Coordinates of C-alpha atoms in Angstrom, one line a residue:
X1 CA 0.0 0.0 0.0
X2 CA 1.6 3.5 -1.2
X3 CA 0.0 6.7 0.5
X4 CA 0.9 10.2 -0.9
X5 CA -0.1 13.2 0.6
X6 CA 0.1 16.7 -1.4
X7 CA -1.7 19.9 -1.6
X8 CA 0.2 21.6 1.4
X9 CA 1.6 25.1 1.5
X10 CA 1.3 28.6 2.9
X11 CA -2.5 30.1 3.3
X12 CA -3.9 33.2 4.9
X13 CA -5.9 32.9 8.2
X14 CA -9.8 32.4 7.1
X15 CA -8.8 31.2 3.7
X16 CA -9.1 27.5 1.9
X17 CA -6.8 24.2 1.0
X18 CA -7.3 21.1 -0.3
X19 CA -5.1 18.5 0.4
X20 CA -4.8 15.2 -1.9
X21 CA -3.9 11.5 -1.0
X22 CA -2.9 9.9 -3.4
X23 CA -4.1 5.9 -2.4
X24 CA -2.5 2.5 -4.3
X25 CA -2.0 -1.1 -3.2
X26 CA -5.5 -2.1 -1.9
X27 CA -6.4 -6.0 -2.8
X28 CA -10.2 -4.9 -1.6
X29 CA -12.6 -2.1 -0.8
X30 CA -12.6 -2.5 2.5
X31 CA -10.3 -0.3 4.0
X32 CA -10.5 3.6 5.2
X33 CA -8.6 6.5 4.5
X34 CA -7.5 8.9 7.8
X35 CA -6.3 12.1 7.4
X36 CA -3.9 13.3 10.5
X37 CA -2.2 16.3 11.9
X38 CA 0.6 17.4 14.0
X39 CA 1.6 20.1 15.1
X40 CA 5.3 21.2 16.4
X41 CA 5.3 20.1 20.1
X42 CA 1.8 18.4 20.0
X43 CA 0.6 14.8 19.7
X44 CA -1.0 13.8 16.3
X45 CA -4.9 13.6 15.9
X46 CA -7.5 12.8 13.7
X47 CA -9.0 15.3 11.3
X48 CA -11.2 13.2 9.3
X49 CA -11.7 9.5 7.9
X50 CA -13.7 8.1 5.1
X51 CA -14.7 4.9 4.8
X52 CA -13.8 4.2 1.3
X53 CA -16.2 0.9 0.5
X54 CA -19.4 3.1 1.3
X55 CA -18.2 6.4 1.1
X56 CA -19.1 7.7 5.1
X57 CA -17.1 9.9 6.8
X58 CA -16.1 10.5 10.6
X59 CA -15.5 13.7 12.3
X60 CA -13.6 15.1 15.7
X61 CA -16.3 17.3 17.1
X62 CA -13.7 20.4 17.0
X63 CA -13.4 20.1 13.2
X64 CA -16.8 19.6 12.2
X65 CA -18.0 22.1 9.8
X66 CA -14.6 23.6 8.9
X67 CA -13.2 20.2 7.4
X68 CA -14.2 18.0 4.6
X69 CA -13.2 14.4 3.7
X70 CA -14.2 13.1 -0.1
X71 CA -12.9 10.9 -2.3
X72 CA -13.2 10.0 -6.1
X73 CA -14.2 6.8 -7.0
X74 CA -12.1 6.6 -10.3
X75 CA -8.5 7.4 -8.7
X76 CA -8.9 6.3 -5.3
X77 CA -7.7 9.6 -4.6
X78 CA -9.2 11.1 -1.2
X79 CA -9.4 15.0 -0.3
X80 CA -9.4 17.0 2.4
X81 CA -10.9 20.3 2.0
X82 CA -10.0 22.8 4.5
X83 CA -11.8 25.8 5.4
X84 CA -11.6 29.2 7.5
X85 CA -8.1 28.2 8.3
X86 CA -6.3 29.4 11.8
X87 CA -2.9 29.7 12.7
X88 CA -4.1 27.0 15.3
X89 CA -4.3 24.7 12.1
X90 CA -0.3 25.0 11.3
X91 CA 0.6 21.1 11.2
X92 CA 1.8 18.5 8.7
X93 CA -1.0 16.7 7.8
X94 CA -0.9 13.4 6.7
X95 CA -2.5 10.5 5.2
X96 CA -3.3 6.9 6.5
X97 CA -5.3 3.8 6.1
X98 CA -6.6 1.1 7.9
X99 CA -6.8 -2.3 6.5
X100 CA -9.0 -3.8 6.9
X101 CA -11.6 -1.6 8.9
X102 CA -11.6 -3.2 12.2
X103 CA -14.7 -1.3 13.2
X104 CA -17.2 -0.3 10.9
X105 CA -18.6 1.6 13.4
X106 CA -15.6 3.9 14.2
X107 CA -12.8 3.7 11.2
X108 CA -9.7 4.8 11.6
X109 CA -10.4 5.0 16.0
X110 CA -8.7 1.3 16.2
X111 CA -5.2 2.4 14.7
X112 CA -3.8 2.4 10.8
X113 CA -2.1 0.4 9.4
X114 CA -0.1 2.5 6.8
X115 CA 0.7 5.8 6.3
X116 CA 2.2 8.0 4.3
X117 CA 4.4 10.9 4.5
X118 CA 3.3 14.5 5.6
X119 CA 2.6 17.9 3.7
X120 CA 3.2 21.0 5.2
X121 CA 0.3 23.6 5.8
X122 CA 1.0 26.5 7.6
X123 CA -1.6 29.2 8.4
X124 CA -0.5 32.7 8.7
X125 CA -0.6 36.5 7.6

C-alpha cells in the first residue's frame, strides 16, 4: 500500500486548501482512508476518515464544519478540503489507512495500518 499526501503550502488565516492523497496497493474495498495532523510540540490527531467501501465519513467534534473528507471513485484519490483556516491549524498533515476496517462503526479510531508521508500547511498573515 503506497500513500501520498500533497496539496500543502502557505494560506492566509480564514482562507481554503485542499489536500490530496494519493491511495494504491489495496487488494479490496474494504479499508478507510484517515487524514492526520501534527503540530510542532503536539501529539497527532484525527482530522477526518472516510470509509472508502461506502463512502461515510467521521469527524472530531472540533473540526466539524470547517473540514471536509471526499474521495473519487475513479482514482482512489481522497481530499481534504479545509476551510476558514487558523494559525491554530499549522501542522503537517498526513494521510493513512486502515486495512482492513476493524470497526465499521468507528474507522480509523482502532489504529492504521499505513501511512504516508506529511505535507506542510501553515496558516499565517
Amino acid at each position: 500500500v503506497q500513500l501520498q499526501a500533497s496539496g500543502g503550502g502557505l494560506v492566509q488565516p480564514g482562507g481554503s486548501r485542499r489536500l490530496s492523497c494519493a491511495a494504491s496497493g489495496f487488494i479490496s474495498d474494504e479499508y478507510a482512508i484517515g487524514w492526520f495532523r501534527q503540530a510542532p510540540g503536539k501529539e497527532r490527531e484525527e482530522v477526518a476518515c472516510i470509509n472508502m467501501r461506502d463512502g461515510s465519513t467521521y469527524y472530531p467534534d472540533s473540526l466539524k464544519g470547517r473540514f471536509i473528507i471526499s474521495r473519487e471513485d475513479s482514482s482512489k484519490t481522497v481530499y481534504l478540503q479545509m476551510s476558514s483556516l487558523r494559525p491554530e491549524d499549522t501542522a503537517d498533515y498526513y494521510c493513512a489507512a486502515e486495512e482492513p476496517i476493524k470497526s465499521t462503526d468507528l474507522p480509523c479510531y482502532y489504529g492504521m495500518d499505513y501511512w504516508g508521508k506529511g505535507t506542510l500547511v501553515t496558516v499565517s498573515s
